[in-house]
C-alpha angles and dihedrals in degrees: 000000000000091000091053092050091049091049091050092051093050093048091045090050092051091051094046098043111020112030122083134168144176131196131172091221114080092203091053090052092052092047090050091052092048092049094050092046090054092051091062101028111127131168112266094011128111116253116252113262111236106153092102095044107045110053142170123237148098101291093194100051124058099172114096091198087067102044131007092227096052112155121214104198095193090058100038094047100026095153091060094052095045082066094048102270137290123334094209132020118188129172151123101250119210113255131197088015124158105256123210114206091023095167090051091051092048091052091044096049100036093154093065099034095094117125113330116027111226130171094229091060091057093044090053093052091046091050091052091051091053093056127100123230093271092054140170125185123188120181133165108209144135111312091230088099089069096074117340113128093230092057096052089107089062091050091048090050089051094049093045093052107032137052097196118051120180124184127184113190108212103177125205133340098035091126127029117251091013115124098191130089111244139208138188116238118197118184119190129181113219131169099255129110103225123063114244120209125206119187135180127175115199095154093117094047117097095209108062092181097090137149089259103180094062092056103051118127106206131205094357111169094219090059092049086051091054093047099044117003093047094081094052087069092065091044093050096050094056112114119129117354123232099248089058092066106017136042118235136184137159114256129263122300104216105188137029127138112251097020131098132045108305095025114257124241127199089272095075095056096037089057099033089224099170098054127066145157091237131066100231101169144007087267089063110100132182107272125205110195099156144350100084110158136164108298093343143047134215108244109229093187094234128151131197134202099237119207148096090298089077117096095241110003100172124201117310093229091075089059103035094052128074106271152176117240117201117193112232095223108078102191118161092351142335115301115202135158143179122246121185103179125077110273138154113235125210118238093252087083136053119236122212126190134183119259100160116059089207091069119062119219087223093054087056093049091054089055097044091052095049125104091244091059091047088053091048096050092044091051095046100041118088087199096056092087093062104111097206100036112021106180148147133237128237093249092059093054091052089057100050108135112245123193112235105230132152123267088251092055091051094059095089090053092048089050091052091050090052092049093048091050090050094047094047092049090051095050093045089051093046093050095042093052090054091044091052090057089059090069094212126152091210119026115207118226095253091057092044084061096039092146088071091060128078115233098263093050088048091053091049094049094045091048090052094047095043091041091230122175121189119218092214144343090276093060091047091050091050091050090052092047091051093052104033100079095047093045094049094045096049095038090052092049092048091048093049091049090048090052091052090049092050093047091048091048089054091050090050092050092051093048091050092049089054092046091056094040100239120176124231089258094050091049089054090053092050093048092045092054105031 
């Protein structure tokens, strides 16, 4: 009984004297107080006093002329700052939050205002400012801070202020209803000159509750590369930017109430009146709304009535010229293709046309479809972390770094683009011819990729989809004999073409690495993260 009483007194003492908290939501503050009270409640004992320790306010803004609930830490917790600040700060800072007084925050937190503005960057800087000299910070937050270009200010802040940096990559599904992979960052100030990195990746493990401390790999050069060197790759590859030598725009926005001439109502979109499967008039143009792949596109046989009645019609030159189309969704990599014929492109893709005859549009396509450019776009795009809709923005595409080489030097890249377009069309035709033989209204994904199945698995999947039932073994044997030759022939052709595509992709990647002068270590970083 004495041990229990002693434990209670220790926990009660910690809550009363050592634990502090701030939240902008008053209900959250009251719930936190209640939860902490219940942890130490005991019959006959006085409740822990928390009113002066758990408070409500805007923990980022300390200027009452900016917001009414401004929180001045030094005044609210004066006893802490008389001793130099907090020894430990832990939390799950809000990220992607709508920020009031954004300009005030950018001026206040200059060190973390590089690139994309995100609330969790500001909270991290604020937390560091609240710490004492012998300090420990522990946050769980999106793992984008580990290597994204637009979070390099946060990494610099960590390296400049702490000697021991630990990161635990957790992956997805840590929190319900959160579509971003997360990580734990622990920063500890120790009296040593060189920064020590600790890194653990459990993102692929189903059980996140692990004995973590036994699994750390410390001071590994590859992780230091990821945390520091990584961003020099982007810096080094900068030469010309795309918009200097090409024109780029997002595609056409077809429908939006209140836009177009005359102004659209909800009727136009609800009835999809401008898009059809038939070319009715000369104003009907080929319309590409989806199906953009690497070096080819799936023709949906759609047409659009093009004119000022569209919500955002764009200039015709972008659609009449030969062009590159880049799909906005970049999962798992960048998807871009070349289209020569006139076609109207939907605004879920970027459209790039030539404006400088010294730079071929096909040279650019080879670069964009390379692993290096996938890496670059992922690292630069704030939207690439979104699990359900990883994408880029138009401004990013305009700033893609393009190596300035002569037309003669571009020829190998153009030849590779032509080869990849040819191979991809061949594999699409081969697969489609086989799929047509299946005579199915809806083809499941496994049968779309039939070349990845062995023959028995194909038969099993086809039987299930077609709902076939054999009267006896003889009928089943005859069915297999009928299909075996066609399946093996077409699957073999598709596999051979895919092997050629993969090998050519690798040759392109190596050529692009050499073009941009990447070292072996930098290539490893790109291939590990793209």
